[in-house]
Short mmCIF file of C-alpha atoms in Angstrom, two decimals:
data_model
loop_
_atom_site.label_atom_id
_atom_site.label_comp_id
_atom_site.label_asym_id
_atom_site.label_seq_id
_atom_site.Cartn_x
_atom_site.Cartn_y
_atom_site.Cartn_z
CA ASN F 99 -0.15 0.20 0.02
CA LYS F 100 1.47 3.34 -1.24
CA ASP F 101 0.20 5.21 1.82
CA THR F 102 1.33 2.90 3.95
CA GLU F 103 4.93 3.04 2.66
CA GLU F 104 4.93 6.77 2.86
CA GLY F 105 3.96 6.49 6.47
CA VAL F 106 6.78 4.16 7.04
CA VAL F 107 9.40 6.24 5.25
CA ALA F 108 8.19 9.33 7.03
CA ASP F 109 8.55 7.37 10.40
CA ILE F 110 12.32 6.32 9.60
CA LEU F 111 13.16 9.75 8.59
CA GLU F 112 11.78 11.08 11.79
CA LEU F 113 13.41 8.30 13.81
CA LEU F 114 17.12 9.50 12.02
CA ARG F 115 16.26 13.27 12.92
CA THR F 116 15.73 12.49 16.43
CA VAL F 117 18.91 10.24 16.67
CA ILE F 118 21.04 13.08 15.10
CA ALA F 119 19.45 15.69 17.48
CA VAL F 120 20.12 13.60 20.41
CA ASP F 121 24.12 12.77 19.59
CA PRO F 122 25.17 14.85 16.59
CA GLN F 123 28.78 13.74 17.11
CA ASP F 124 28.01 10.06 16.54
CA ALA F 125 25.49 10.60 13.87
CA ALA F 126 28.18 10.83 11.06
CA GLU F 127 29.23 7.22 11.94
CA LEU F 128 25.60 6.17 12.14
CA LEU F 129 24.86 7.72 8.59
CA ARG F 130 27.97 6.33 7.06
CA VAL F 131 26.88 2.75 8.40
CA ILE F 132 23.42 3.20 6.95
CA GLU F 133 24.83 4.20 3.54
CA GLN F 134 27.36 1.02 3.38
CA ASN F 135 24.77 -1.30 4.47
CA ASP F 136 22.19 -0.25 2.02
CA PRO F 137 22.10 -3.07 -0.67
CA GLU F 138 21.07 -0.20 -3.28
CA THR F 139 24.09 1.97 -2.51
CA ALA F 140 26.54 -0.56 -1.22
CA VAL F 141 28.57 -0.78 -4.44
CA GLU F 142 32.38 -1.30 -5.03
CA SER F 143 32.94 2.05 -6.01
CA THR F 144 32.38 4.92 -3.53
CA GLU F 145 32.16 7.51 -6.20
CA ASN F 146 29.01 5.90 -7.76
CA ARG F 147 27.23 5.58 -4.27
CA PRO F 148 24.46 7.80 -4.05
CA ASP F 149 24.91 10.17 -1.16
CA LEU F 150 22.12 9.73 1.77
CA ALA F 151 21.48 13.56 1.54
CA HIS F 152 20.81 13.29 -2.19
CA LEU F 153 18.59 10.36 -1.37
CA ILE F 154 16.59 12.51 1.18
CA LEU F 155 16.30 15.61 -1.32
CA VAL F 156 14.77 13.18 -3.99
CA ILE F 157 12.25 11.87 -1.53
CA LEU F 158 11.38 15.35 -0.48
CA GLU F 159 11.24 16.81 -4.14
CA ASP F 160 9.02 13.72 -5.18
CA ALA F 161 6.75 14.19 -2.28
CA LEU F 162 6.30 18.08 -2.94
CA ALA F 163 5.92 17.59 -6.83
CA ARG F 164 2.97 14.88 -5.92
CA SER F 165 1.33 16.95 -3.25
CA GLY F 166 1.83 20.29 -5.47
CA ASN F 167 -0.02 18.58 -8.49
CA ASN F 168 -3.00 17.93 -6.02
CA GLN F 169 -6.07 19.32 -7.56
CA SER F 170 -8.11 19.36 -4.70
CA ARG F 171 -5.70 22.25 -3.17
CA ARG F 172 -6.11 20.46 0.15
CA PRO F 173 -2.66 19.01 1.83
CA ASN F 174 -2.29 15.26 1.28
CA SER F 175 -2.66 13.63 4.81
CA ASN F 176 0.02 10.91 3.92
CA GLN F 177 2.71 13.11 2.40
CA THR F 178 2.57 15.97 5.00
CA PRO F 179 4.23 14.01 7.47
CA LEU F 180 6.90 12.57 4.93
CA ILE F 181 7.71 16.36 3.76
CA ALA F 182 7.77 17.55 7.36
CA SER F 183 10.17 14.62 8.35
CA ALA F 184 12.33 15.17 5.29
CA PHE F 185 12.99 18.93 5.98
CA GLY F 186 13.52 17.96 9.55
CA LEU F 187 16.17 15.61 8.90
CA LEU F 188 17.83 18.06 6.28
CA ALA F 189 17.93 20.49 9.07
CA SER F 190 19.59 17.88 11.63
CA MET F 191 21.91 16.92 9.02
CA MET F 192 23.17 20.40 8.85
CA SER F 193 24.69 19.86 12.34
CA VAL F 194 26.93 16.85 10.80
CA ARG F 195 29.83 18.42 8.96
CA ASP F 196 30.51 15.80 6.24
CA TYR F 197 26.79 15.55 5.54
CA ALA F 198 26.04 19.51 5.74
CA ARG F 199 28.33 19.88 2.64
CA GLN F 200 26.34 17.10 0.64
CA VAL F 201 22.92 18.88 1.76
CA TRP F 202 24.47 22.39 0.37
CA LEU F 203 25.68 21.05 -2.95
CA PHE F 204 22.65 19.04 -3.65
CA CYS F 205 20.24 22.19 -2.51
CA ARG F 206 22.20 24.09 -5.20
CA SER F 207 21.18 22.15 -7.95
CA SER F 208 17.54 21.43 -6.69
CA SER F 209 14.40 23.26 -7.39
CA LEU F 210 13.53 23.31 -3.92
CA PHE F 211 13.45 27.32 -3.47
CA ASP F 212 12.61 27.77 -7.35
CA ASN F 213 9.42 29.75 -7.46
CA THR F 214 8.82 28.73 -11.21
CA LYS F 215 8.54 25.01 -10.20
CA MET F 216 5.90 26.01 -7.81
CA TYR F 217 5.69 22.80 -6.07
CA THR F 218 6.83 23.87 -2.62
CA SER F 219 4.69 27.07 -3.06
CA SER F 220 1.74 24.92 -3.91
CA VAL F 221 1.98 22.79 -0.82
CA LEU F 222 2.34 25.63 1.58
CA ALA F 223 -0.58 27.34 -0.21
CA ALA F 224 -2.71 24.11 0.49
CA GLU F 225 -1.51 24.44 4.24
CA ARG F 226 -3.34 27.78 4.40
CA VAL F 227 -6.74 26.08 3.18
CA SER F 228 -6.13 23.50 6.12
CA GLY F 229 -5.12 26.04 8.75
CA TYR F 230 -2.23 23.66 10.10
CA TYR F 231 1.21 24.45 9.27
CA PRO F 232 3.79 21.43 10.02
CA ILE F 233 5.54 21.66 6.55
CA THR F 234 5.79 25.84 7.00
CA ARG F 235 7.26 25.44 10.48
CA SER F 236 9.64 22.40 9.39
CA LEU F 237 10.84 24.62 6.17
CA LEU F 238 11.71 27.52 8.34
CA LEU F 239 13.58 25.30 10.73
CA PHE F 240 15.62 24.02 7.77
CA VAL F 241 16.49 27.57 6.60
CA GLN F 242 17.51 28.51 10.34
CA SER F 243 19.75 25.26 10.25
CA MET F 244 21.16 26.56 6.96
CA PHE F 245 22.16 30.02 8.27
CA THR F 246 23.52 28.47 11.52
CA GLN F 247 25.81 26.11 9.64
CA ALA F 248 27.22 28.61 7.38
CA TYR F 249 27.73 31.00 10.04
CA SER F 250 29.68 28.42 12.27
CA GLY F 251 31.26 27.03 9.12
CA MET F 252 32.49 30.74 8.49
CA LEU F 253 34.30 31.00 11.97
CA VAL F 254 35.61 27.30 12.30
CA THR F 255 36.64 26.02 9.07
CA LEU F 256 37.13 29.06 6.84
CA SER F 257 40.69 28.42 6.42
CA GLU F 258 39.80 24.84 5.43
CA GLU F 259 36.81 25.59 3.34
CA SER F 260 37.00 26.35 -0.34
CA PRO F 261 36.05 29.83 -1.32
CA LYS F 262 33.70 28.14 -3.94
CA LEU F 263 31.76 26.22 -1.28
CA GLN F 264 31.34 29.51 0.58
CA THR F 265 29.96 30.89 -2.53
CA TYR F 266 27.67 28.02 -2.81
CA LYS F 267 26.27 28.40 0.78
CA GLU F 268 25.69 32.02 0.24
CA ASP F 269 23.86 31.46 -3.09
CA VAL F 270 21.50 28.82 -1.60
CA LEU F 271 20.94 30.67 1.59
CA MET F 272 19.82 33.77 -0.45
CA ARG F 273 17.61 31.81 -2.26
CA ALA F 274 15.99 30.16 0.63
CA LEU F 275 15.52 33.72 2.44
CA ARG F 276 14.02 35.14 -0.59
CA PHE F 277 11.52 32.26 -0.63
CA VAL F 278 10.52 32.15 2.75
CA HIS F 279 10.45 36.12 2.75
CA THR F 280 7.82 36.31 -0.04
CA GLU F 281 5.95 33.14 0.46
CA ILE F 282 5.63 33.23 4.28
CA TRP F 283 7.02 36.50 6.09
CA MET F 284 4.87 38.95 3.98
CA GLU F 285 1.78 36.89 4.02
CA HIS F 286 1.44 34.80 7.16
CA VAL F 287 -0.32 37.35 9.33
CA GLY F 288 -3.51 37.12 7.12
CA TRP F 289 -3.46 33.34 6.89
CA ARG F 290 -6.17 31.31 8.51
CA TYR F 291 -5.35 29.29 11.56
CA VAL F 292 -6.98 26.52 13.40
CA GLN F 293 -4.54 27.35 16.45
CA LEU F 294 -3.76 30.92 16.59
CA SER F 295 -0.37 29.86 18.34
CA GLU F 296 0.76 28.72 15.14
CA ARG F 297 0.59 32.15 13.93
CA PHE F 298 2.81 33.33 16.45
CA GLU F 299 5.17 30.43 15.84
CA VAL F 300 5.64 30.75 12.45
CA GLY F 301 6.37 34.83 12.98
CA ARG F 302 8.87 33.81 15.75
CA LEU F 303 10.76 31.55 13.82
CA LEU F 304 11.13 33.93 10.90
CA GLY F 305 11.95 36.88 13.55
CA THR F 306 14.62 34.62 15.14
CA LEU F 307 16.17 34.09 11.79
CA TYR F 308 16.26 37.48 10.64
CA GLY F 309 17.50 38.60 14.00
CA ASP F 310 20.25 35.99 14.17
CA ILE F 311 21.56 37.15 10.72
CA LEU F 312 21.52 41.01 11.58
CA ASP F 313 23.10 40.15 14.95
CA ARG F 314 25.79 37.99 13.81
CA VAL F 315 26.74 39.56 10.25
CA SER F 316 27.17 43.24 10.12
CA PRO F 317 25.11 44.59 6.85
CA THR F 318 27.58 47.53 6.72
CA ASP F 319 30.80 45.40 6.04
CA PRO F 320 30.75 44.17 2.56
CA GLU F 321 34.11 42.36 3.11
CA ILE F 322 32.91 39.76 5.61
CA PRO F 323 31.47 36.29 4.54
CA LEU F 324 27.76 36.21 4.52
CA ALA F 325 27.53 39.96 4.13
CA SER F 326 25.34 39.84 1.05
CA ILE F 327 22.81 37.66 3.16
CA SER F 328 22.88 40.52 6.25
CA GLN F 329 22.52 43.26 3.68
CA ALA F 330 19.42 41.47 2.03
CA VAL F 331 17.66 41.27 5.21
CA PHE F 332 18.51 44.77 6.27
CA GLU F 333 17.09 46.31 3.06
CA ALA F 334 13.97 44.17 3.06
CA LEU F 335 13.23 45.33 6.73
CA VAL F 336 14.83 48.71 6.68
CA LEU F 337 16.02 50.54 3.77
CA ARG F 338 13.66 49.24 1.12
CA ALA F 339 10.88 48.13 3.73
CA THR F 340 7.16 48.09 2.50
CA THR F 341 4.07 47.91 4.10
CA SER F 342 3.83 44.25 3.43
CA SER F 343 7.38 43.81 5.01
CA ILE F 344 6.81 45.89 8.08
CA ASN F 345 3.26 44.80 8.92
CA PRO F 346 4.33 41.42 10.72
CA LEU F 347 6.50 43.40 12.83
CA VAL F 348 3.73 45.80 13.67
CA THR F 349 1.30 43.22 14.27
CA ALA F 350 3.62 41.44 16.57
CA ILE F 351 4.06 44.49 18.54
CA THR F 352 0.68 45.50 18.78
CA THR F 353 -0.44 41.95 19.82
CA SER F 354 2.14 41.51 22.64
CA THR F 355 1.08 44.35 24.58
#
């Protein structure tokens, strides 16, 4: 049964996410063992062996495509846990250095944050119909993990990391930020919520992301790594702010007083 299979895969991804979150240092060895023991990937040449990160992204993009083609415009109850679990596992893998690099490289060549494909946008739009937002929240946590990894990598391994990889990170992160700013930040206040707390949670996740970027990376120093990311956020919220970009901040202030 296809629905049952998707549920099993979602459970496996969620289990891996939990294991990595509990012990990121030993997670790399666990993930390598999984790759080596998988009969589909255990081939003689390691160069030809598919990466686990790539496999998860393939699962995610396939689920997004099938859910995005749903004519009812309502989220598929079986694919929602699969998509949310895949985003969650990718976010956890960002804490494992060897696999974080794979996630960055595969995200760069994917259509995950490509508005022209509309798959991710369609799935997020379907959540607005239901009023529940597990995929939106897991996507935001993934983007947060991307920035956290990029920033920590900038501090610890800048001398060891190739300039090309740093450029790839900034490119992927910029696309992700543009996507969530347009698709979520500027619109989320007016969405339908079955649980009002989710509106505050979505706003909190994005507010934390923007705050971390501006706090850790100065938007006034163009010479430092990730400066373009900080400058983009500063321009969107301050220099070139519009009513749509400021309204979530105003709403958060007025509803908390």
